[in-house]
Amino acid sequence: MPSAPLPACAPEAQNPGTATGDSALLVPDPAQWISTTTGRIAPDTYTWLQAVHWVRDSQAHTPARTHGPRFGSTTIRIAELLAQLTPCRPGVDYLVRILQVSERTVQYHLSILRESGLLTYTVKGTRIRQAAARASEFVRTIPAKFDETIGLRTATSQTFIRTVVGVVSYESRLTLAQLGKKAARTVRRTKRRGTRKAGINSSAKSSRCTPMGAGAVTSSPVAPTNNPSEGDLGNGKDQQDPPGKRTRRKLNAVGRRHQLALELVRQVPWLSGSPVARIAWAVRHLADAGWTAHEVIAVLAQRSPARRVHRPVGFLTARLVGAELLYDTSAKRSAIVAWWRDSPQAAKERHAEWQGTWQAPRSTAVQRLFRDAWTRATRREPLVALDEEPTSDEHREARTTAWRQYLTGRPELVTSALALAGRDQTEQIYGRDLVERVLRLRTTSSHLRAGIA
C-alpha cells in the first residue's frame, strides 16, 4: 500500500520556501471559471478559510508574474471579507474603502486568489459605456492540490462538484486541526469587528455587495446583544454613547454644479445616460445662483419636450437660456415650483414614462445581436421535444449542471423547464429536491428572484 502524502503543515514542510515542481499551485486563466475548474465548491466558509491558510502557510502558490505582491497577510484580510459576502460579489471600490489600500493592490490579491484556485469566476465584471460597472461574481472553491497534499479522499457530488468522504492518515487529521484553529480565529475576529461602536468606519463595514444591499455571514451568525443593567434604566435617559459625528465636507462651486447635474440625470427621463460633466456645464449659471433640481424641472415642465431628443445636453441648454435672469429671486422660483406641483398636466408628465422614439444602437456588434435575436423571434421555430427516457449519463449531467447554476444564483434551467414541461416532468429530469428549492426561493420574498423563464 503506498504511503500517504506528506501534509503541508508537517515538520518537514514548515518552511517550504518557493514551491517548485509538483508542489507548485498555479491555475491558468481558462481554468478560473466554474465550468472549467478542477477544484471543488467549498461547502462553507470555515472549510474555505482552511484552504486559504494552507496556501499561505505552505507557500504553494507560484505567481505568474515576476512583480507585485505575494500571498500574504493582505490576501488573508481580503479572504476574510470575501467570506462574509453572499453572494461573493466583491466590488473593488468596496474592498479599497474597507482595507484602506490602493485599487491596484486589491486587483493583485484577487488575481492571487484566482490563480490559487480559491476563487472561481461565475460572472466576470464589465464596464459598459454610459452604464454602471458590474462587479465580478465568484464562487469560493478549494483547489485539488489541497486535497492531494493534505490527504483527503473525495467523491463525485452533484452539489459541490466533489465532496470529502474520508481522511487518509492521522497526520492529515492533525494538519486539518491546525488549519481549523486558524480558520476559527479568523471567523471570531470577523465577528468582533461587527460588534464595534457605530462610526464612520463601522458604517462602511456593515455594507455588503449583494443585490439586497446587505450580506450574510454563512459561517458565523451575528453576535447577540447584551441586555443593559437594570440600574441604568432608572433615569429614563439613553446611556449609550453617541456615535461619532460625521462632518460633511462643504461643496465648492464645481461640486454644486455636478450635484445638480446628477440629480437632473436621475429625475429627468430624457436626460438619462447623459454625461454628468456636460450637464454640469449646461446648468452652471443656475447652480451658481442656488437653484435646486425641483426648480429646474419646474422650468422645463412649462413646455412639453419634443417627441425625439437627438442631443439632450443641447436641448437642455436651449430650454434654460435666460432662466436665471427671469427667475432671479427665491420667491419667483418657489411660485414656479408650486405651479409645477399643482398642475394636472405636469402631474401627468411626472407619472408617465418617457415615450421617445426608439433609436437603434450605434455599436455594430449590438446591431448584429439585435438582428439575430429578431430573426429568431420572428421565425417561430418549434420547440425541441425532450426524450421520454433519457439515459442515466444524461440525467447525471443535466442535474449536475442545474445544481451548479442554482448554487451560483442562476436556476434558469429549472424555471424554464417548469414553464415548458410542467412540474412532474421537471422533477423527473432535475430531481424533486432541486425543484422544491427553486419554487421555495421564488415564493420566499419579493426581493429574491430565481430567474425568469
Coordinates of C-alpha atoms in Angstrom, one line a residue:
M1 CA 0.0 0.0 0.0
P2 CA 1.6 3.3 -1.0
S3 CA 2.4 5.7 1.8
A4 CA 0.2 8.7 2.4
P5 CA 1.4 12.1 1.0
L6 CA 3.1 14.4 3.5
P7 CA 0.8 17.1 4.9
A8 CA 1.6 20.7 4.2
C9 CA 2.0 21.6 7.9
A10 CA 4.2 18.6 8.8
P11 CA 7.5 19.5 10.4
E12 CA 9.4 18.8 7.2
A13 CA 7.2 21.3 5.4
Q14 CA 7.2 24.2 7.9
N15 CA 9.4 26.4 5.7
P16 CA 8.9 25.2 2.2
G17 CA 10.1 28.4 0.6
T18 CA 9.2 28.8 -3.0
A19 CA 7.1 26.0 -4.3
T20 CA 8.6 24.2 -7.3
G21 CA 7.8 21.1 -9.3
D22 CA 4.8 19.1 -8.3
S23 CA 4.0 21.3 -5.3
A24 CA 3.5 24.5 -7.4
L25 CA -0.1 25.8 -7.5
L26 CA -0.9 28.0 -10.4
V27 CA -4.4 27.8 -12.1
P28 CA -4.3 29.2 -15.6
D29 CA -6.8 31.8 -16.8
P30 CA -9.0 29.4 -18.8
A31 CA -9.5 27.2 -15.7
Q32 CA -10.6 30.0 -13.5
W33 CA -14.3 29.6 -14.4
I34 CA -16.9 27.4 -12.6
S35 CA -17.4 25.4 -15.8
T36 CA -13.7 24.6 -16.2
T37 CA -12.3 24.5 -12.7
T38 CA -10.6 21.4 -11.4
G39 CA -11.3 22.3 -7.8
R40 CA -14.5 21.8 -5.7
I41 CA -17.0 24.2 -4.3
A42 CA -16.4 25.0 -0.6
P43 CA -19.4 23.7 1.4
D44 CA -19.0 26.6 4.0
T45 CA -16.7 29.5 4.7
Y46 CA -14.9 27.7 7.5
T47 CA -13.7 24.9 5.2
W48 CA -12.7 27.5 2.6
L49 CA -10.6 29.5 5.1
Q50 CA -8.8 26.3 6.0
A51 CA -7.7 26.1 2.4
V52 CA -6.8 29.8 2.4
H53 CA -4.5 29.4 5.4
W54 CA -3.0 26.2 3.9
V55 CA -1.9 28.1 0.7
R56 CA -0.5 30.9 3.0
D57 CA 1.5 28.5 5.3
S58 CA 2.8 26.2 2.6
Q59 CA 3.5 28.9 0.0
A60 CA 2.2 26.5 -2.6
H61 CA 1.1 29.3 -4.9
T62 CA 3.6 30.3 -7.6
P63 CA 2.6 33.7 -9.2
A64 CA 2.5 34.0 -12.9
R65 CA 4.1 37.5 -12.8
T66 CA 7.6 38.4 -11.5
H67 CA 6.4 41.7 -9.9
G68 CA 3.8 42.6 -7.5
P69 CA 2.8 41.3 -4.0
R70 CA 2.7 37.6 -2.9
F71 CA 0.2 35.6 -1.0
G72 CA 0.4 37.2 2.5
S73 CA -1.5 39.0 5.2
T74 CA -3.3 41.3 2.8
T75 CA -4.6 38.3 0.9
I76 CA -5.9 36.8 4.2
R77 CA -7.6 40.1 5.0
I78 CA -9.3 40.1 1.6
A79 CA -10.3 36.5 2.1
E80 CA -11.9 37.4 5.5
L81 CA -14.1 40.0 3.7
L82 CA -15.0 37.6 0.9
A83 CA -16.1 35.0 3.5
Q84 CA -18.8 37.4 4.6
L85 CA -20.4 38.1 1.2
T86 CA -23.3 36.2 0.0
P87 CA -23.2 36.0 -3.0
C88 CA -19.5 36.7 -3.3
R89 CA -19.6 39.8 -5.5
P90 CA -16.7 41.9 -4.1
G91 CA -16.6 45.4 -5.8
V92 CA -13.1 46.7 -6.0
D93 CA -14.2 50.1 -4.6
Y94 CA -15.8 48.3 -1.6
L95 CA -12.6 46.4 -0.8
V96 CA -10.5 49.6 -1.2
R97 CA -12.7 51.5 1.2
I98 CA -12.6 48.8 3.9
L99 CA -9.0 47.8 3.7
Q100 CA -7.6 51.3 3.0
V101 CA -5.3 50.1 0.3
S102 CA -4.9 51.1 -3.4
E103 CA -7.1 49.8 -6.1
R104 CA -4.1 48.1 -7.8
T105 CA -3.3 46.2 -4.6
V106 CA -6.8 44.8 -4.4
Q107 CA -6.7 43.7 -8.1
Y108 CA -3.3 42.0 -7.4
H109 CA -4.6 39.9 -4.5
L110 CA -7.9 39.0 -6.2
S111 CA -5.7 37.7 -9.0
I112 CA -3.6 35.7 -6.5
L113 CA -6.8 34.1 -5.1
R114 CA -7.9 33.1 -8.6
E115 CA -4.5 31.7 -9.5
S116 CA -4.5 29.7 -6.3
G117 CA -7.8 28.1 -7.2
L118 CA -9.6 29.7 -4.2
L119 CA -11.9 31.9 -6.3
T120 CA -13.7 30.9 -9.5
Y121 CA -15.5 33.2 -11.9
T122 CA -19.3 32.9 -12.2
V123 CA -19.8 36.2 -13.9
K124 CA -16.9 38.5 -15.0
G125 CA -17.4 42.2 -14.3
T126 CA -17.9 44.5 -17.2
R127 CA -17.6 48.2 -17.8
I128 CA -20.3 49.3 -20.2
R129 CA -20.3 52.8 -21.7
Q130 CA -22.9 55.1 -20.1
A131 CA -23.9 52.4 -17.6
A132 CA -22.9 51.3 -14.2
A133 CA -20.0 49.0 -13.9
R134 CA -20.8 45.4 -12.8
A135 CA -18.6 43.7 -10.2
S136 CA -17.3 40.2 -10.8
E137 CA -19.1 37.4 -9.0
F138 CA -17.1 34.4 -7.7
V139 CA -17.7 31.0 -6.1
R140 CA -15.4 30.1 -3.2
T141 CA -13.6 26.9 -4.3
I142 CA -10.9 24.6 -2.9
P143 CA -8.1 23.5 -5.3
A144 CA -7.5 19.8 -6.0
K145 CA -3.9 20.3 -4.8
F146 CA -5.1 20.9 -1.3
D147 CA -7.0 17.6 -1.2
E148 CA -4.0 15.7 -2.6
T149 CA -1.4 17.3 -0.3
I150 CA -3.5 17.0 2.9
G151 CA -4.7 13.5 2.1
L152 CA -8.4 13.8 1.6
R153 CA -10.5 11.2 -0.2
T154 CA -13.2 12.8 -2.4
A155 CA -16.1 11.5 -4.5
T156 CA -18.3 13.0 -7.2
S157 CA -21.0 15.3 -5.9
Q158 CA -23.9 16.9 -7.8
T159 CA -23.9 19.9 -5.4
F160 CA -20.2 20.7 -4.8
I161 CA -18.5 19.0 -7.8
R162 CA -16.7 16.8 -5.3
T163 CA -17.2 16.0 -1.7
V164 CA -14.9 14.8 1.0
V165 CA -15.6 11.2 2.1
G166 CA -12.6 10.4 4.3
V167 CA -9.1 11.3 5.5
V168 CA -6.0 9.2 4.6
S169 CA -3.9 9.3 7.8
Y170 CA -3.6 10.6 11.3
E171 CA -1.1 13.2 10.2
S172 CA -3.8 14.6 7.8
R173 CA -6.2 15.0 10.7
L174 CA -3.6 16.9 12.7
T175 CA -3.0 19.2 9.8
L176 CA -6.7 19.9 9.4
A177 CA -7.0 20.6 13.1
Q178 CA -4.2 23.2 12.9
L179 CA -5.8 24.8 9.9
G180 CA -9.1 24.7 11.7
K181 CA -7.8 26.7 14.6
K182 CA -6.6 29.4 12.2
A183 CA -9.9 29.5 10.4
A184 CA -11.8 29.7 13.7
R185 CA -9.6 32.6 14.8
T186 CA -10.4 34.3 11.5
V187 CA -14.2 33.8 12.0
R188 CA -14.1 35.1 15.6
R189 CA -12.1 38.2 14.5
T190 CA -14.6 38.9 11.8
K191 CA -17.4 38.6 14.4
R192 CA -15.8 41.0 16.8
R193 CA -15.4 43.6 14.0
G194 CA -19.2 43.6 13.5
T195 CA -19.8 44.5 17.3
R196 CA -17.7 47.7 17.3
K197 CA -19.2 51.0 18.2
A198 CA -21.0 52.7 15.3
G199 CA -19.0 55.2 13.4
I200 CA -17.7 56.2 10.0
N201 CA -15.6 53.0 9.5
S202 CA -18.1 50.7 11.1
S203 CA -20.9 52.0 9.0
A204 CA -18.9 51.4 5.9
K205 CA -18.1 47.8 7.0
S206 CA -21.7 47.0 7.6
S207 CA -22.5 47.3 3.8
R208 CA -22.3 44.2 1.7
C209 CA -22.2 44.0 -2.1
T210 CA -25.3 41.8 -2.5
P211 CA -28.5 42.5 -4.6
M212 CA -30.4 43.3 -1.3
G213 CA -27.8 45.7 -0.1
A214 CA -26.7 43.6 3.0
G215 CA -24.7 40.4 3.1
A216 CA -25.0 37.3 5.3
V217 CA -22.2 35.5 7.1
T218 CA -22.8 31.8 6.4
S219 CA -20.2 30.5 8.9
S220 CA -20.9 32.7 12.0
P221 CA -24.2 34.4 12.9
V222 CA -24.4 37.9 14.3
A223 CA -23.4 38.1 17.9
P224 CA -26.3 38.5 20.4
T225 CA -26.9 41.9 22.0
N226 CA -26.1 42.1 25.7
N227 CA -29.0 43.3 27.9
P228 CA -28.4 46.6 29.8
S229 CA -28.2 46.6 33.6
E230 CA -31.4 47.5 35.5
G231 CA -29.7 50.3 37.3
D232 CA -29.0 52.2 34.2
L233 CA -32.7 52.4 33.3
G234 CA -33.9 54.4 36.3
N235 CA -33.3 57.9 35.0
G236 CA -35.1 57.2 31.7
K237 CA -32.1 58.6 29.7
D238 CA -30.2 56.9 26.9
Q239 CA -26.9 55.9 28.4
Q240 CA -25.5 54.8 25.0
D241 CA -22.5 56.8 23.8
P242 CA -23.5 58.9 20.8
P243 CA -22.0 57.8 17.6
G244 CA -19.1 59.8 16.0
K245 CA -20.2 62.9 14.3
R246 CA -19.7 62.9 10.5
T247 CA -18.6 66.2 9.3
R248 CA -19.8 66.7 5.8
R249 CA -17.4 68.5 3.6
K250 CA -18.8 71.6 2.0
L251 CA -19.0 71.7 -1.7
N252 CA -17.4 74.3 -3.8
A253 CA -18.9 75.8 -7.0
V254 CA -17.8 72.9 -9.2
G255 CA -19.2 70.4 -6.7
R256 CA -22.6 72.1 -6.5
R257 CA -22.8 72.1 -10.4
H258 CA -22.1 68.4 -10.5
Q259 CA -24.5 67.7 -7.7
L260 CA -27.3 69.5 -9.5
A261 CA -26.4 67.7 -12.8
L262 CA -26.5 64.3 -11.1
E263 CA -30.0 65.0 -9.7
L264 CA -31.3 66.1 -13.1
V265 CA -29.9 63.0 -14.8
R266 CA -31.7 60.8 -12.2
Q267 CA -35.0 62.6 -12.3
V268 CA -35.5 63.8 -15.9
P269 CA -36.2 60.8 -18.1
W270 CA -34.8 62.2 -21.4
L271 CA -31.5 63.1 -19.7
S272 CA -30.9 59.5 -18.6
G273 CA -27.5 58.3 -19.7
S274 CA -26.2 61.8 -20.4
P275 CA -22.7 62.7 -19.2
V276 CA -22.9 64.4 -15.8
A277 CA -20.0 66.7 -16.6
R278 CA -21.7 68.1 -19.7
I279 CA -25.0 68.6 -17.8
A280 CA -23.0 70.4 -15.1
W281 CA -21.6 72.8 -17.7
A282 CA -25.1 73.4 -19.1
V283 CA -26.6 74.3 -15.6
R284 CA -23.5 76.1 -14.3
H285 CA -25.3 79.5 -14.1
L286 CA -28.3 78.0 -12.3
A287 CA -26.1 76.1 -9.8
D288 CA -24.1 79.2 -9.0
A289 CA -27.4 81.1 -8.4
G290 CA -28.5 78.5 -5.8
W291 CA -31.1 76.6 -7.9
T292 CA -32.4 73.2 -6.9
A293 CA -33.3 70.3 -9.1
H294 CA -37.1 70.8 -8.5
E295 CA -36.8 74.4 -9.7
V296 CA -35.0 73.4 -12.8
I297 CA -37.6 70.6 -13.6
A298 CA -40.4 73.1 -13.0
V299 CA -39.0 75.4 -15.6
L300 CA -38.5 72.5 -18.1
A301 CA -42.2 71.4 -17.4
Q302 CA -43.6 74.7 -18.8
R303 CA -43.2 73.3 -22.3
S304 CA -43.6 69.7 -23.1
P305 CA -40.4 68.1 -24.5
A306 CA -40.0 67.2 -28.2
R307 CA -41.0 63.8 -29.4
R308 CA -37.4 62.9 -30.1
V309 CA -34.4 64.4 -28.5
H310 CA -31.2 63.9 -30.5
R311 CA -28.8 65.9 -28.3
P312 CA -30.1 66.0 -24.7
V313 CA -27.4 68.4 -23.5
G314 CA -28.1 70.9 -26.3
F315 CA -31.9 70.6 -25.8
L316 CA -31.4 71.3 -22.1
T317 CA -29.2 74.3 -22.8
A318 CA -31.8 75.8 -25.2
R319 CA -34.6 75.4 -22.7
L320 CA -32.7 77.1 -19.9
V321 CA -31.5 80.1 -21.8
G322 CA -32.1 83.2 -19.6
A323 CA -33.9 81.2 -16.8
E324 CA -31.5 82.6 -14.1
L325 CA -32.5 86.2 -15.2
L326 CA -36.2 85.6 -15.4
Y327 CA -36.5 83.8 -12.1
D328 CA -33.9 85.8 -10.2
T329 CA -35.4 85.6 -6.7
S330 CA -36.3 82.7 -4.5
A331 CA -39.9 83.8 -4.3
K332 CA -40.3 83.5 -8.1
R333 CA -38.7 80.1 -8.1
S334 CA -41.0 79.0 -5.2
A335 CA -44.0 80.1 -7.2
I336 CA -43.0 78.2 -10.3
V337 CA -42.3 75.0 -8.2
A338 CA -45.8 75.4 -6.6
W339 CA -47.4 75.7 -10.1
W340 CA -45.5 72.6 -11.2
R341 CA -46.6 70.5 -8.3
D342 CA -50.3 71.6 -8.6
S343 CA -50.6 71.5 -12.4
P344 CA -52.6 68.5 -13.7
Q345 CA -50.6 68.4 -16.9
A346 CA -47.3 68.5 -15.0
A347 CA -48.5 65.7 -12.7
K348 CA -49.5 63.6 -15.7
E349 CA -46.0 64.1 -17.2
R350 CA -44.3 63.2 -13.9
H351 CA -46.2 59.9 -13.7
A352 CA -45.9 59.0 -17.4
E353 CA -42.8 57.3 -18.8
W354 CA -40.8 59.0 -21.5
Q355 CA -42.3 57.9 -24.8
G356 CA -39.4 58.7 -27.1
T357 CA -38.9 57.2 -30.5
W358 CA -36.7 54.1 -30.3
Q359 CA -33.2 54.7 -31.6
A360 CA -31.1 51.9 -33.0
P361 CA -27.8 51.1 -31.1
R362 CA -24.7 52.7 -32.5
S363 CA -22.5 49.7 -32.0
T364 CA -22.3 47.3 -34.9
A365 CA -21.9 44.3 -32.6
V366 CA -25.1 45.2 -30.7
Q367 CA -26.9 45.8 -34.0
R368 CA -25.8 42.3 -35.2
L369 CA -27.0 40.7 -32.0
F370 CA -30.4 42.5 -32.3
R371 CA -30.9 41.4 -35.9
D372 CA -30.1 37.8 -34.9
A373 CA -32.5 37.9 -32.0
W374 CA -35.2 39.5 -34.1
T375 CA -34.8 36.8 -36.7
R376 CA -35.0 34.0 -34.2
A377 CA -38.1 35.6 -32.6
T378 CA -40.0 36.1 -35.8
R379 CA -39.1 32.6 -37.2
R380 CA -41.1 30.8 -34.6
E381 CA -39.3 27.5 -34.7
P382 CA -41.0 24.6 -32.9
L383 CA -39.7 23.7 -29.5
V384 CA -37.4 20.7 -29.3
A385 CA -39.2 17.8 -27.6
L386 CA -37.4 16.2 -24.7
D387 CA -36.6 12.5 -24.8
E388 CA -39.1 10.4 -22.9
E389 CA -36.5 8.2 -21.3
P390 CA -33.0 9.8 -21.2
T391 CA -30.0 7.7 -20.3
S392 CA -28.5 7.8 -16.8
D393 CA -25.5 9.7 -18.0
E394 CA -27.6 12.4 -19.5
H395 CA -29.6 12.6 -16.2
R396 CA -26.5 13.0 -14.2
E397 CA -25.0 15.6 -16.4
A398 CA -28.3 17.7 -16.5
R399 CA -28.7 17.5 -12.7
T400 CA -25.1 18.4 -12.0
T401 CA -25.3 21.5 -14.4
A402 CA -28.6 22.6 -12.8
W403 CA -27.3 22.2 -9.3
R404 CA -24.1 24.3 -10.1
Q405 CA -26.1 27.1 -11.7
Y406 CA -28.6 27.1 -8.7
L407 CA -25.7 27.4 -6.2
T408 CA -24.4 30.4 -8.2
G409 CA -27.8 32.1 -8.2
R410 CA -28.9 31.2 -11.7
P411 CA -31.6 28.5 -11.7
E412 CA -32.9 29.4 -15.2
L413 CA -32.7 25.7 -16.3
V414 CA -35.3 24.6 -13.7
T415 CA -37.6 27.7 -14.1
S416 CA -37.7 27.3 -17.9
A417 CA -38.4 23.6 -17.6
L418 CA -41.2 24.3 -15.2
A419 CA -42.7 26.7 -17.7
L420 CA -42.4 24.4 -20.7
A421 CA -42.8 20.9 -19.4
G422 CA -44.6 21.2 -16.0
R423 CA -43.5 20.2 -12.5
D424 CA -43.9 16.4 -12.9
Q425 CA -41.5 16.2 -15.9
T426 CA -39.1 18.7 -14.4
E427 CA -38.8 16.6 -11.2
Q428 CA -38.0 13.6 -13.4
I429 CA -35.2 15.5 -15.1
Y430 CA -33.7 17.5 -12.2
G431 CA -35.0 15.8 -9.1
R432 CA -37.7 16.8 -6.6
D433 CA -35.2 18.3 -4.1
L434 CA -33.9 20.9 -6.6
V435 CA -37.3 21.8 -7.9
E436 CA -38.7 22.3 -4.4
R437 CA -35.7 24.6 -3.6
V438 CA -36.3 26.7 -6.7
L439 CA -40.1 27.0 -6.0
R440 CA -39.4 27.9 -2.4
L441 CA -36.9 30.6 -3.4
R442 CA -39.4 32.1 -5.8
T443 CA -42.0 32.4 -3.1
T444 CA -39.8 33.5 -0.2
S445 CA -39.6 37.2 -0.8
S446 CA -40.2 39.8 -3.5
H447 CA -36.6 40.9 -3.2
L448 CA -35.3 37.4 -4.3
R449 CA -35.6 36.3 -7.9
A450 CA -34.8 32.9 -9.1
G451 CA -34.7 33.7 -12.8
I452 CA -37.4 34.4 -15.5
A453 CA -38.4 31.7 -17.9

